[in-house]
mmCIF file of N, CA and C in Angstrom:
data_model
loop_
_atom_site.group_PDB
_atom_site.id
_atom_site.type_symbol
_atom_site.label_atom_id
_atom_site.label_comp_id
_atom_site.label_asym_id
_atom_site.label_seq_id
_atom_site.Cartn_x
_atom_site.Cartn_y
_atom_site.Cartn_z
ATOM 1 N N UNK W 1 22.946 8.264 28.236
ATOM 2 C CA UNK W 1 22.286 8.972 27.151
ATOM 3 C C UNK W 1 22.497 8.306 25.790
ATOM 4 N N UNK W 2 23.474 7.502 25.414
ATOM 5 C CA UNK W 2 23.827 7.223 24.325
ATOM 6 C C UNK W 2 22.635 5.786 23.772
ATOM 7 N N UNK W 3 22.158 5.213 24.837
ATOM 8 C CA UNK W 3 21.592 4.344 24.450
ATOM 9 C C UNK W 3 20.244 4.492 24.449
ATOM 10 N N UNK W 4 19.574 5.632 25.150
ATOM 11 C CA UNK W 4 18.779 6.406 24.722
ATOM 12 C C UNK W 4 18.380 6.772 23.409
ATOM 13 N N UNK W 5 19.531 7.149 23.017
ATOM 14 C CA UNK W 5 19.773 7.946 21.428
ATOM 15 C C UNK W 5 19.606 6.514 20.761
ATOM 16 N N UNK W 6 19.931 5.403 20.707
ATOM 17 C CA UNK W 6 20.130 4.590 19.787
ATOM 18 C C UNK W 6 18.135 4.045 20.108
ATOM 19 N N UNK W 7 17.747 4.106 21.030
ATOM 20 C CA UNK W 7 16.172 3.969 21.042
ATOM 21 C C UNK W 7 15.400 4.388 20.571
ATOM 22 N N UNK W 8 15.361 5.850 20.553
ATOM 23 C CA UNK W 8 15.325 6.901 19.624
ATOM 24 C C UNK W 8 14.981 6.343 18.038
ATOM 25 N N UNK W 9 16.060 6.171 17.516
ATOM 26 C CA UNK W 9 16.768 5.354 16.302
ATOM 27 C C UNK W 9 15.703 4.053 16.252
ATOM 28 N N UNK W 10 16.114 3.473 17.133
ATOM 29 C CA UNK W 10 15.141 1.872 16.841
ATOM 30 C C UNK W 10 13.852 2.523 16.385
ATOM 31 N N UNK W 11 13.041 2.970 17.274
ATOM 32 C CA UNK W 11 11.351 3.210 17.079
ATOM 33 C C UNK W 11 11.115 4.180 16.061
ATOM 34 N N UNK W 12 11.914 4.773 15.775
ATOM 35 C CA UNK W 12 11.899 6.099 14.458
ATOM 36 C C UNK W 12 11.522 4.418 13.466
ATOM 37 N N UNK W 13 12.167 3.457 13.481
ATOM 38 C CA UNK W 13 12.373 2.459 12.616
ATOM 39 C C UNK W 13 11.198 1.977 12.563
ATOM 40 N N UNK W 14 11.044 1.555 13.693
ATOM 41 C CA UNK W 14 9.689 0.428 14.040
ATOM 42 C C UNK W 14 8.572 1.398 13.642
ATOM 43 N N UNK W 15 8.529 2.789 14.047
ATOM 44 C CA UNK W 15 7.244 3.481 13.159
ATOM 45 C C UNK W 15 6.922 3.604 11.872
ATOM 46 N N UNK W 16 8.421 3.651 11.037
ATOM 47 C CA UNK W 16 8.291 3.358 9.609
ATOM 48 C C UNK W 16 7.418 2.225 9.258
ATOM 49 N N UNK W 17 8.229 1.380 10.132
ATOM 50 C CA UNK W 17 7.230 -0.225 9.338
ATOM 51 C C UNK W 17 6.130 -0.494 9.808
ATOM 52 N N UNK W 18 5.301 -0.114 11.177
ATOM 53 C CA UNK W 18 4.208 -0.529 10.950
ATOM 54 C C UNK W 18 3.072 1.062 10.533
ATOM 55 N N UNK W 19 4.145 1.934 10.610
ATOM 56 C CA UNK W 19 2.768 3.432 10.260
ATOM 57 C C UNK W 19 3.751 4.683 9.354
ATOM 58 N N UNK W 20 4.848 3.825 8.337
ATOM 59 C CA UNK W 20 4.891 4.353 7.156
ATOM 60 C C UNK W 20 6.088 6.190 7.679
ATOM 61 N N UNK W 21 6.175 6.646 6.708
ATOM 62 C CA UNK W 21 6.976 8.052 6.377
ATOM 63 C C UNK W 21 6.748 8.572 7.427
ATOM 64 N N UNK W 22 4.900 9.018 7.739
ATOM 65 C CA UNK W 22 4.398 9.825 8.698
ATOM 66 C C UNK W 22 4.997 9.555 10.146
ATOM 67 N N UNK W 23 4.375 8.530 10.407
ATOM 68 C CA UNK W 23 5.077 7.924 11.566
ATOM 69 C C UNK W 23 6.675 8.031 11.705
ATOM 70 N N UNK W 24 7.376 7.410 11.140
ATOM 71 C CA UNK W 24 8.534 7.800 11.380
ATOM 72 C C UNK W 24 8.800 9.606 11.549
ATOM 73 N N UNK W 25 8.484 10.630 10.539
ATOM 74 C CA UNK W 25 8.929 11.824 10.698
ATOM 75 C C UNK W 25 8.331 12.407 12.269
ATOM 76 N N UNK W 26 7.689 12.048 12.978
ATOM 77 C CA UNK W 26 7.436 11.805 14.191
ATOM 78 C C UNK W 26 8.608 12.206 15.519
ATOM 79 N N UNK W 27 9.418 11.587 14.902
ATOM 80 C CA UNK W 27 10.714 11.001 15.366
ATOM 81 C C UNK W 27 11.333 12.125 15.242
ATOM 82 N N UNK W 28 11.593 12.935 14.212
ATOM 83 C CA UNK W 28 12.337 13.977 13.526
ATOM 84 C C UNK W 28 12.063 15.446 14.116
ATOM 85 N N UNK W 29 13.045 16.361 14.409
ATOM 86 C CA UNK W 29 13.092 17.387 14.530
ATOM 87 C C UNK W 29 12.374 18.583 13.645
ATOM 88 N N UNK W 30 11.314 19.371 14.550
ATOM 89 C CA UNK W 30 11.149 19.738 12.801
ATOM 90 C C UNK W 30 12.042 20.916 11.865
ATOM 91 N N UNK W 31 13.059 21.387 12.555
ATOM 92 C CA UNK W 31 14.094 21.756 11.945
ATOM 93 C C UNK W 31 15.526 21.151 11.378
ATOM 94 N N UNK W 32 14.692 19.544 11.106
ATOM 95 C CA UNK W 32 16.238 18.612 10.685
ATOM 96 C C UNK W 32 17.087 18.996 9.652
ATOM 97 N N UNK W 33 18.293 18.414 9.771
ATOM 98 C CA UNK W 33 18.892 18.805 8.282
ATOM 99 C C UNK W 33 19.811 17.495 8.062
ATOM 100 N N UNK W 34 19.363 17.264 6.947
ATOM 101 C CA UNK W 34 19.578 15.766 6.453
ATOM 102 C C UNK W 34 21.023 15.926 5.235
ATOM 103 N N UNK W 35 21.377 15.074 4.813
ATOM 104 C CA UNK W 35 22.410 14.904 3.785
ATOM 105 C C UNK W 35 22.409 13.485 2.974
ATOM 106 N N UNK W 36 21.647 13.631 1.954
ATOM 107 C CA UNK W 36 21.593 11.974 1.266
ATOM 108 C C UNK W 36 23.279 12.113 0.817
ATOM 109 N N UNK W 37 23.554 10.898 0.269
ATOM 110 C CA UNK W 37 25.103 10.197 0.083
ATOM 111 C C UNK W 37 25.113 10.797 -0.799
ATOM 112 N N UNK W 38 26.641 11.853 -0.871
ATOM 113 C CA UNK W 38 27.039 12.812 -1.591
ATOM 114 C C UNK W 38 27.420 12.331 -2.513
ATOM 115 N N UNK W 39 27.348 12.441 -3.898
ATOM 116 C CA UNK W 39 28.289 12.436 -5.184
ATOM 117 C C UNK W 39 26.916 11.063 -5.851
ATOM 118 N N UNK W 40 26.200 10.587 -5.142
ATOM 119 C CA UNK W 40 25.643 10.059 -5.601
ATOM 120 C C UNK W 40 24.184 10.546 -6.692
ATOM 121 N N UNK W 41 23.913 9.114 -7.277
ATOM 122 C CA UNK W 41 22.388 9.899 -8.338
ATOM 123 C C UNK W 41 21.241 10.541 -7.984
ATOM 124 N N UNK W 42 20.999 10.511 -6.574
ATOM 125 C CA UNK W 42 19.931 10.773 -5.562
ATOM 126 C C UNK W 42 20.371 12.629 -4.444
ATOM 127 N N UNK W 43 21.286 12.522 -5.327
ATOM 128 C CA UNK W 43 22.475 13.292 -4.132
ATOM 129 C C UNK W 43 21.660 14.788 -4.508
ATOM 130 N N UNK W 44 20.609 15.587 -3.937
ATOM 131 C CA UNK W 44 20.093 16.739 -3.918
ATOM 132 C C UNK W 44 20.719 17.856 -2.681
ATOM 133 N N UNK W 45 21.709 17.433 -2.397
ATOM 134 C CA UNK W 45 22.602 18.496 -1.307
ATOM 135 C C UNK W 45 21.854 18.103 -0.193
ATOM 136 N N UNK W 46 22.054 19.190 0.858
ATOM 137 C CA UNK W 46 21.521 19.618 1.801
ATOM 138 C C UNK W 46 20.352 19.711 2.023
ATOM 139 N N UNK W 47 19.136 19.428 2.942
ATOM 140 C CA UNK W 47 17.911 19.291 3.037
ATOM 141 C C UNK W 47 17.465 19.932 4.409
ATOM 142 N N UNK W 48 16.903 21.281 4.514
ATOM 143 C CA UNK W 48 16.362 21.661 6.117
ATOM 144 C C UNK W 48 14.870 21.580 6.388
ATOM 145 N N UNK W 49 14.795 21.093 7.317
ATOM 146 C CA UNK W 49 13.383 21.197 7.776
ATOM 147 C C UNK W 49 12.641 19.616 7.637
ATOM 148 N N UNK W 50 11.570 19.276 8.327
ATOM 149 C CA UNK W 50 10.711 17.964 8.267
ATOM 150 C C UNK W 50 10.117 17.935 6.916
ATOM 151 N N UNK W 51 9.567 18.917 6.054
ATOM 152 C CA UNK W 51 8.752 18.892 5.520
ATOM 153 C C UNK W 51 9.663 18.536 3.964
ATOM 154 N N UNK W 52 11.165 18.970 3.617
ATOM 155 C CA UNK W 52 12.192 18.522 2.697
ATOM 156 C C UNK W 52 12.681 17.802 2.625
ATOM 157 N N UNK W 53 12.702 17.088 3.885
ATOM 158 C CA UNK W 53 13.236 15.290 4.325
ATOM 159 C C UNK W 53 12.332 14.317 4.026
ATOM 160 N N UNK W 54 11.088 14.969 4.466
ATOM 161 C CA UNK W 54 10.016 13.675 3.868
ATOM 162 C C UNK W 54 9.663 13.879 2.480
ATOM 163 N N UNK W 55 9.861 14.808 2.080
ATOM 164 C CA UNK W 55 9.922 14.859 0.193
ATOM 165 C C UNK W 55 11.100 13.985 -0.262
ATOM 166 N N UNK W 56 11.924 14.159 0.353
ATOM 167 C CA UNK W 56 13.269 13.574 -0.367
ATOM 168 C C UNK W 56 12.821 11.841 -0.293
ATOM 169 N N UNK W 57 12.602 11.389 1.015
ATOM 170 C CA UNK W 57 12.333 10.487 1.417
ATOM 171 C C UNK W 57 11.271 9.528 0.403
ATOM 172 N N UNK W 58 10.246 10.617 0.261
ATOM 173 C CA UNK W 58 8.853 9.850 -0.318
ATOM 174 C C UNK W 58 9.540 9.647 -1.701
ATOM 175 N N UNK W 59 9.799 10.193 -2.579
ATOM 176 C CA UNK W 59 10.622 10.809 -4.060
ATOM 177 C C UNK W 59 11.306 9.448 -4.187
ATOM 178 N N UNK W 60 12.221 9.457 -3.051
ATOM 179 C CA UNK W 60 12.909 7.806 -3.118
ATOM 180 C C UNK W 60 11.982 6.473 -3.321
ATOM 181 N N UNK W 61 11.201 6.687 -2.113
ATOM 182 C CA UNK W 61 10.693 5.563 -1.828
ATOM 183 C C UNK W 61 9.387 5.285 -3.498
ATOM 184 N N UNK W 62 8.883 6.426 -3.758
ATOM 185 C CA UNK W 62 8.072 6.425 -5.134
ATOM 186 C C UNK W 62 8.508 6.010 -6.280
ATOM 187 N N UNK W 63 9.917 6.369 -6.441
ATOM 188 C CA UNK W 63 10.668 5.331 -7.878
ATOM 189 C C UNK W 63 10.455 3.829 -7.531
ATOM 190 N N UNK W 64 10.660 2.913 -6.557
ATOM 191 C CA UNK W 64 10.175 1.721 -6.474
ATOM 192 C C UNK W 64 8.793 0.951 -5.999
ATOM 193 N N UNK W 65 8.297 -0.342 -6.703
ATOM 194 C CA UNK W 65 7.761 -1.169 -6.306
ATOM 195 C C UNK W 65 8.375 -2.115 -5.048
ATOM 196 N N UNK W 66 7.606 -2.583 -4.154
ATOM 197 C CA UNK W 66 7.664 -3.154 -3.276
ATOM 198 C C UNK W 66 8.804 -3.410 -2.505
ATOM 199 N N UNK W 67 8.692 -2.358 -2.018
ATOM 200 C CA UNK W 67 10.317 -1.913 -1.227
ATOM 201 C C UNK W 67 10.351 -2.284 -0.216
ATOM 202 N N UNK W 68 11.029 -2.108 0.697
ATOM 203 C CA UNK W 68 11.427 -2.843 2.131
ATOM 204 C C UNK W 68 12.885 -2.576 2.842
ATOM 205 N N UNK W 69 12.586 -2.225 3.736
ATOM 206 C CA UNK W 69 13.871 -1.579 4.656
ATOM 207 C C UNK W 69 13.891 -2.562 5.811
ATOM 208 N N UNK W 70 15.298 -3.115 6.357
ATOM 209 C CA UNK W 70 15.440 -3.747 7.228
ATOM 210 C C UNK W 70 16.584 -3.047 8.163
ATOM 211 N N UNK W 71 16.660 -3.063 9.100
ATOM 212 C CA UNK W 71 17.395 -2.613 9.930
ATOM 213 C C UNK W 71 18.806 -3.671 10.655
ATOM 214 N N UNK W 72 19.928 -3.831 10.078
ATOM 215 C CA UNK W 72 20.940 -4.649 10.015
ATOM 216 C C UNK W 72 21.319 -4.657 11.231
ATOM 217 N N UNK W 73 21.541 -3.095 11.792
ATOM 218 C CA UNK W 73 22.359 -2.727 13.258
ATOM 219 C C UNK W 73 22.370 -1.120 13.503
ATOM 220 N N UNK W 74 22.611 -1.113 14.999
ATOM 221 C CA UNK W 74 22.454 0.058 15.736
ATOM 222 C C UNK W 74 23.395 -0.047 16.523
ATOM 223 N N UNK W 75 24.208 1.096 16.703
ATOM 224 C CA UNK W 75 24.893 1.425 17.717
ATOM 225 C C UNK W 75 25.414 2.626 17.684
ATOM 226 N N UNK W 76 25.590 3.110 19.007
ATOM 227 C CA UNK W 76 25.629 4.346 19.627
ATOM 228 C C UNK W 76 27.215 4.977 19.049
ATOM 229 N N UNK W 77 27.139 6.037 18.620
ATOM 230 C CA UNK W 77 28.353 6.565 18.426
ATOM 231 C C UNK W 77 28.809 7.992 19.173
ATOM 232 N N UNK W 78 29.468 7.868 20.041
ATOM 233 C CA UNK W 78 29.599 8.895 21.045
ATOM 234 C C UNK W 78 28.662 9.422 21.628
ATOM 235 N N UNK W 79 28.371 10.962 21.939
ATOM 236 C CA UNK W 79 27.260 10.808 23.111
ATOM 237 C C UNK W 79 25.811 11.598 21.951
ATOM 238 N N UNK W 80 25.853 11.719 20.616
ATOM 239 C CA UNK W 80 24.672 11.629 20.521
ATOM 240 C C UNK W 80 23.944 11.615 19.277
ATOM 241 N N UNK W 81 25.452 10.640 18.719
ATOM 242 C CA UNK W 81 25.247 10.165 17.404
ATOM 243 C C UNK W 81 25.012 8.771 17.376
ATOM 244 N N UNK W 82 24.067 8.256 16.394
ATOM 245 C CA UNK W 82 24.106 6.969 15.969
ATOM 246 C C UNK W 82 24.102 6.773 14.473
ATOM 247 N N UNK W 83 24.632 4.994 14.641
ATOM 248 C CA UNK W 83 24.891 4.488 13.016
ATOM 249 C C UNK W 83 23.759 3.688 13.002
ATOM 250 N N UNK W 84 23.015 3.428 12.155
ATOM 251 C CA UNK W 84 22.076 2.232 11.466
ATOM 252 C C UNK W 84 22.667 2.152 10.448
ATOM 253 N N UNK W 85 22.935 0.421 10.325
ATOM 254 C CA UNK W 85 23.014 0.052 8.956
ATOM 255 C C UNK W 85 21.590 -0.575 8.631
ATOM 256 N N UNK W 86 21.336 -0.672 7.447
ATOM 257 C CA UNK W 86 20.146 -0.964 6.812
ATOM 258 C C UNK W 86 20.204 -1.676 5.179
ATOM 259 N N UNK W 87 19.364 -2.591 5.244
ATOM 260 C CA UNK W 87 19.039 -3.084 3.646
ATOM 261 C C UNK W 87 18.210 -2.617 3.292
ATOM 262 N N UNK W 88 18.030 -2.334 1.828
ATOM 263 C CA UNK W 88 16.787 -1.813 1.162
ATOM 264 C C UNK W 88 16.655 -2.787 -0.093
ATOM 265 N N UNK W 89 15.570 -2.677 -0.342
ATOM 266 C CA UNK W 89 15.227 -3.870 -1.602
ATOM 267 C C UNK W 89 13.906 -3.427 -2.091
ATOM 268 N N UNK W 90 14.104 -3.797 -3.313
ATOM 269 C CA UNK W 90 12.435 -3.196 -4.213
ATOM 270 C C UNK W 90 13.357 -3.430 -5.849
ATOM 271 N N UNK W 91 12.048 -2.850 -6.586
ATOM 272 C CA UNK W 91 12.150 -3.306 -7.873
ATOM 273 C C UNK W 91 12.271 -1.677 -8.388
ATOM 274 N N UNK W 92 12.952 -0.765 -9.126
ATOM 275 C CA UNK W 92 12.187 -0.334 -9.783
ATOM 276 C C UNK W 92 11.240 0.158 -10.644
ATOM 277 N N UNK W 93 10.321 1.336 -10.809
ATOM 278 C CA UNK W 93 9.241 0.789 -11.312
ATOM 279 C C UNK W 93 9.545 0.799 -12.925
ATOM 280 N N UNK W 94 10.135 2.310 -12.964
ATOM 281 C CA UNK W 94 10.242 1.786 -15.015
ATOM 282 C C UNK W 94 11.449 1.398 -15.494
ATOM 283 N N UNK W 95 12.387 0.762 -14.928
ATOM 284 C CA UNK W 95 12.800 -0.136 -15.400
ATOM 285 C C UNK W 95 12.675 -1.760 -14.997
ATOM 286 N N UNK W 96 12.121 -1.938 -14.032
ATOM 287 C CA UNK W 96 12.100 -3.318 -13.473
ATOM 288 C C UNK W 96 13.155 -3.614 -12.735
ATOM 289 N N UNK W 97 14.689 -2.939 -12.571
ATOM 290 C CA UNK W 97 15.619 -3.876 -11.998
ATOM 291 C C UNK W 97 15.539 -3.620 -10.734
ATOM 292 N N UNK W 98 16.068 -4.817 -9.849
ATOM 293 C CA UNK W 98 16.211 -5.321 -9.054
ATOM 294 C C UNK W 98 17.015 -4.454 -7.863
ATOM 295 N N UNK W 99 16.709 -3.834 -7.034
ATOM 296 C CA UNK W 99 17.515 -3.403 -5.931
ATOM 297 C C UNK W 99 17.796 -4.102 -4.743
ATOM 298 N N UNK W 100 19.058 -4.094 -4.383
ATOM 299 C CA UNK W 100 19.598 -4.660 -2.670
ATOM 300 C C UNK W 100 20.600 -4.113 -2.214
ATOM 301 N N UNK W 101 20.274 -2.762 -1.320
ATOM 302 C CA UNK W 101 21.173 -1.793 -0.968
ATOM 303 C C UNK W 101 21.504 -1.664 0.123
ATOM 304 N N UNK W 102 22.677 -1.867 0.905
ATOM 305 C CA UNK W 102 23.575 -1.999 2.217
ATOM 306 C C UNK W 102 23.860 -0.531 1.938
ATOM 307 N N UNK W 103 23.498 0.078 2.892
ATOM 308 C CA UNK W 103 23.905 1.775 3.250
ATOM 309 C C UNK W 103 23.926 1.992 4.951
ATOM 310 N N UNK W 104 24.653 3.184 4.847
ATOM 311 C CA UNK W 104 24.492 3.301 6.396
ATOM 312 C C UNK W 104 24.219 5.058 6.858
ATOM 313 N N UNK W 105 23.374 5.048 7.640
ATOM 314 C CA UNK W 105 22.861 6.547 8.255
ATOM 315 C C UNK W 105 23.349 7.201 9.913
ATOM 316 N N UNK W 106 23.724 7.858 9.664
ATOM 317 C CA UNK W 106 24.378 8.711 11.005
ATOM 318 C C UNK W 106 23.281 9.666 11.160
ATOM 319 N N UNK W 107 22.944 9.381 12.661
ATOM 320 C CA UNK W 107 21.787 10.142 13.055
ATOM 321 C C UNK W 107 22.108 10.793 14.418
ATOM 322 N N UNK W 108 22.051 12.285 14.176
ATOM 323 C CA UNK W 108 22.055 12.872 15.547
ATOM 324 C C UNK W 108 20.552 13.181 16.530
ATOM 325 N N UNK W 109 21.135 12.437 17.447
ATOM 326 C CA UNK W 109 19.688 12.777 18.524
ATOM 327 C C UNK W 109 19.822 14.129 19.309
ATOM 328 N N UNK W 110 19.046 14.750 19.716
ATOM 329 C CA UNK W 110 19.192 15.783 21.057
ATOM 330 C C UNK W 110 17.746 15.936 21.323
ATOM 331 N N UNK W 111 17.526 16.097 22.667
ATOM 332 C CA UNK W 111 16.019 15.571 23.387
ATOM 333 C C UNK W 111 14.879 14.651 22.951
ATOM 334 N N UNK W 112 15.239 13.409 22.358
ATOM 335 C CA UNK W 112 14.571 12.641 21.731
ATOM 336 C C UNK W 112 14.173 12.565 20.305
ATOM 337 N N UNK W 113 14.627 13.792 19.594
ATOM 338 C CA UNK W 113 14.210 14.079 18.405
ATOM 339 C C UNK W 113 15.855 13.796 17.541
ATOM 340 N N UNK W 114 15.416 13.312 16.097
ATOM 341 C CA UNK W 114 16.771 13.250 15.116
ATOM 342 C C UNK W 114 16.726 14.523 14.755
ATOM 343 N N UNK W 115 17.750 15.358 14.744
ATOM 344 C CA UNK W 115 18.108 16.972 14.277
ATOM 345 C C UNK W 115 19.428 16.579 12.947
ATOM 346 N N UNK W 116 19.618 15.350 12.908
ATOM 347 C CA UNK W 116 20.467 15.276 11.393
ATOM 348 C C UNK W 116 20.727 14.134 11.262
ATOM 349 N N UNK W 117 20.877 13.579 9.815
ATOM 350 C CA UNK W 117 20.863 12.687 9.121
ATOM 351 C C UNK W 117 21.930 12.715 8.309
ATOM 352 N N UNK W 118 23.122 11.769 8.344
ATOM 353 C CA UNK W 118 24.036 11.509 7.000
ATOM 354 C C UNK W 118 23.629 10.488 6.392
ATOM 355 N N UNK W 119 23.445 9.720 4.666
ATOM 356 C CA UNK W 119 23.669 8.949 4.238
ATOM 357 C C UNK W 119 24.829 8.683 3.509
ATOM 358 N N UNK W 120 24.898 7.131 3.882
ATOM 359 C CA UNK W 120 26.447 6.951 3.319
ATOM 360 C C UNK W 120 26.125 5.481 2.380
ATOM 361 N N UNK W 121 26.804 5.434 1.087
ATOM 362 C CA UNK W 121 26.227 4.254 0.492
ATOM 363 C C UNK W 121 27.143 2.963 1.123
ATOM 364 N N UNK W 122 28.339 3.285 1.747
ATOM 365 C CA UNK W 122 29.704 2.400 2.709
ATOM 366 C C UNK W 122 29.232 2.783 3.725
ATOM 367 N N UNK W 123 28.796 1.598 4.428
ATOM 368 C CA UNK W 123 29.584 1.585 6.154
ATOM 369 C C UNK W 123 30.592 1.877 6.474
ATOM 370 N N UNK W 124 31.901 1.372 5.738
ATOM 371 C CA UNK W 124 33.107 1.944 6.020
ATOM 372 C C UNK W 124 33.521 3.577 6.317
ATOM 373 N N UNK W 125 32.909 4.394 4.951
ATOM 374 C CA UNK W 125 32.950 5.786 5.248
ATOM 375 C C UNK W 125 32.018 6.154 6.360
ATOM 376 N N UNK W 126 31.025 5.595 6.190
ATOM 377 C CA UNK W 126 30.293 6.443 7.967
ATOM 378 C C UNK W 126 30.901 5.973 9.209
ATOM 379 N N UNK W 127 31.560 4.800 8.755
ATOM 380 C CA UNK W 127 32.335 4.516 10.137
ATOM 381 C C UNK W 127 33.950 5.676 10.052
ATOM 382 N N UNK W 128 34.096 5.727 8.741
ATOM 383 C CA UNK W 128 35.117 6.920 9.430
ATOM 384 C C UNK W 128 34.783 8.293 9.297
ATOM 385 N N UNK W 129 33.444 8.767 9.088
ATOM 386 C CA UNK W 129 32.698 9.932 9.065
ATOM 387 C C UNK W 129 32.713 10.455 10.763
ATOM 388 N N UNK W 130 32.579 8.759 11.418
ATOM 389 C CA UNK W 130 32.436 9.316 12.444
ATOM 390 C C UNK W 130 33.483 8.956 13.540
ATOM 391 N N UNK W 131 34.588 8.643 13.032
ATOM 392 C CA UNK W 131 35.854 8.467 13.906
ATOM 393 C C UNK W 131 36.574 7.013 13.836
ATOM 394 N N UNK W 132 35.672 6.171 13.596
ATOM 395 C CA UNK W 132 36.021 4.794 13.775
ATOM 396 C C UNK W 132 35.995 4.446 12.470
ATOM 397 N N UNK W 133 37.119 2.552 12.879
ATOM 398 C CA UNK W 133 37.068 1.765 11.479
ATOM 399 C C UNK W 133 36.398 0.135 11.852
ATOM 400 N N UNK W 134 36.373 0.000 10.459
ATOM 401 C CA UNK W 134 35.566 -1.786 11.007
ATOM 402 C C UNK W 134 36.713 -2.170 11.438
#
């Protein structure tokens, strides 16, 4: 099951990039509950449901020009959590500067669908969010 879950994860990905937000929320439970990286500038608490995740989501993705998400790594974390690490890069728009952001997301699967989302701006803390160290 665990590598299941991390498949899950991949194509939630691969729908982002070739068919965008929609596509990916696809993927998503529609009772998810997400958590962007706490204490941070983006940090709006707690988020339930498909329809508050892809707001949060779009909101992000709308402060920048020509953004881009890459997918660093996947792997299964117990039986039905996973980590993606990921780069992000874009400009933003009114100020111009430059973004290149290493973050990492803990995603719970159960019957094919993500039912929760952590963001973490460290790998390190999601790696001990979720038991382990590098």
């Amino acid at each position: 099951m665990p590598q299941e879950n991390v498949e899950v994860v991949r194509r939630s990905f691969q729908a982002f990039a070739e068919g965008g937000l929609d596509a990916m929320a696809e993927f998503w439970d529609p009772d998810i509950d997400w958590r962007a990286a706490a204490g941070e500038i983006d940090d709006v608490g707690e988020m339930h449901g498909a329809v508050a995740v892809r707001r949060y989501i779009q909101d992000w993705m709308d402060t920048f020009d020509d953004n881009s998400v890459a997918l660093e790594e996947l792997r299964a974390v117990g039986d039905d959590r996973v980590l993606s690490i990921q780069r992000v890069t874009g400009r933003a728009k009114l100020s111009g500067v430059e973004i290149d952001l290493r973050y990492a997301l803990v995603s719970t699967v159960r019957d094919g669908k993500v039912v929760r989302g952590r963001e973490y701006l460290s790998v390190e803390d999601a790696l001990e969010a979720v038991g382990l160290r590098e």
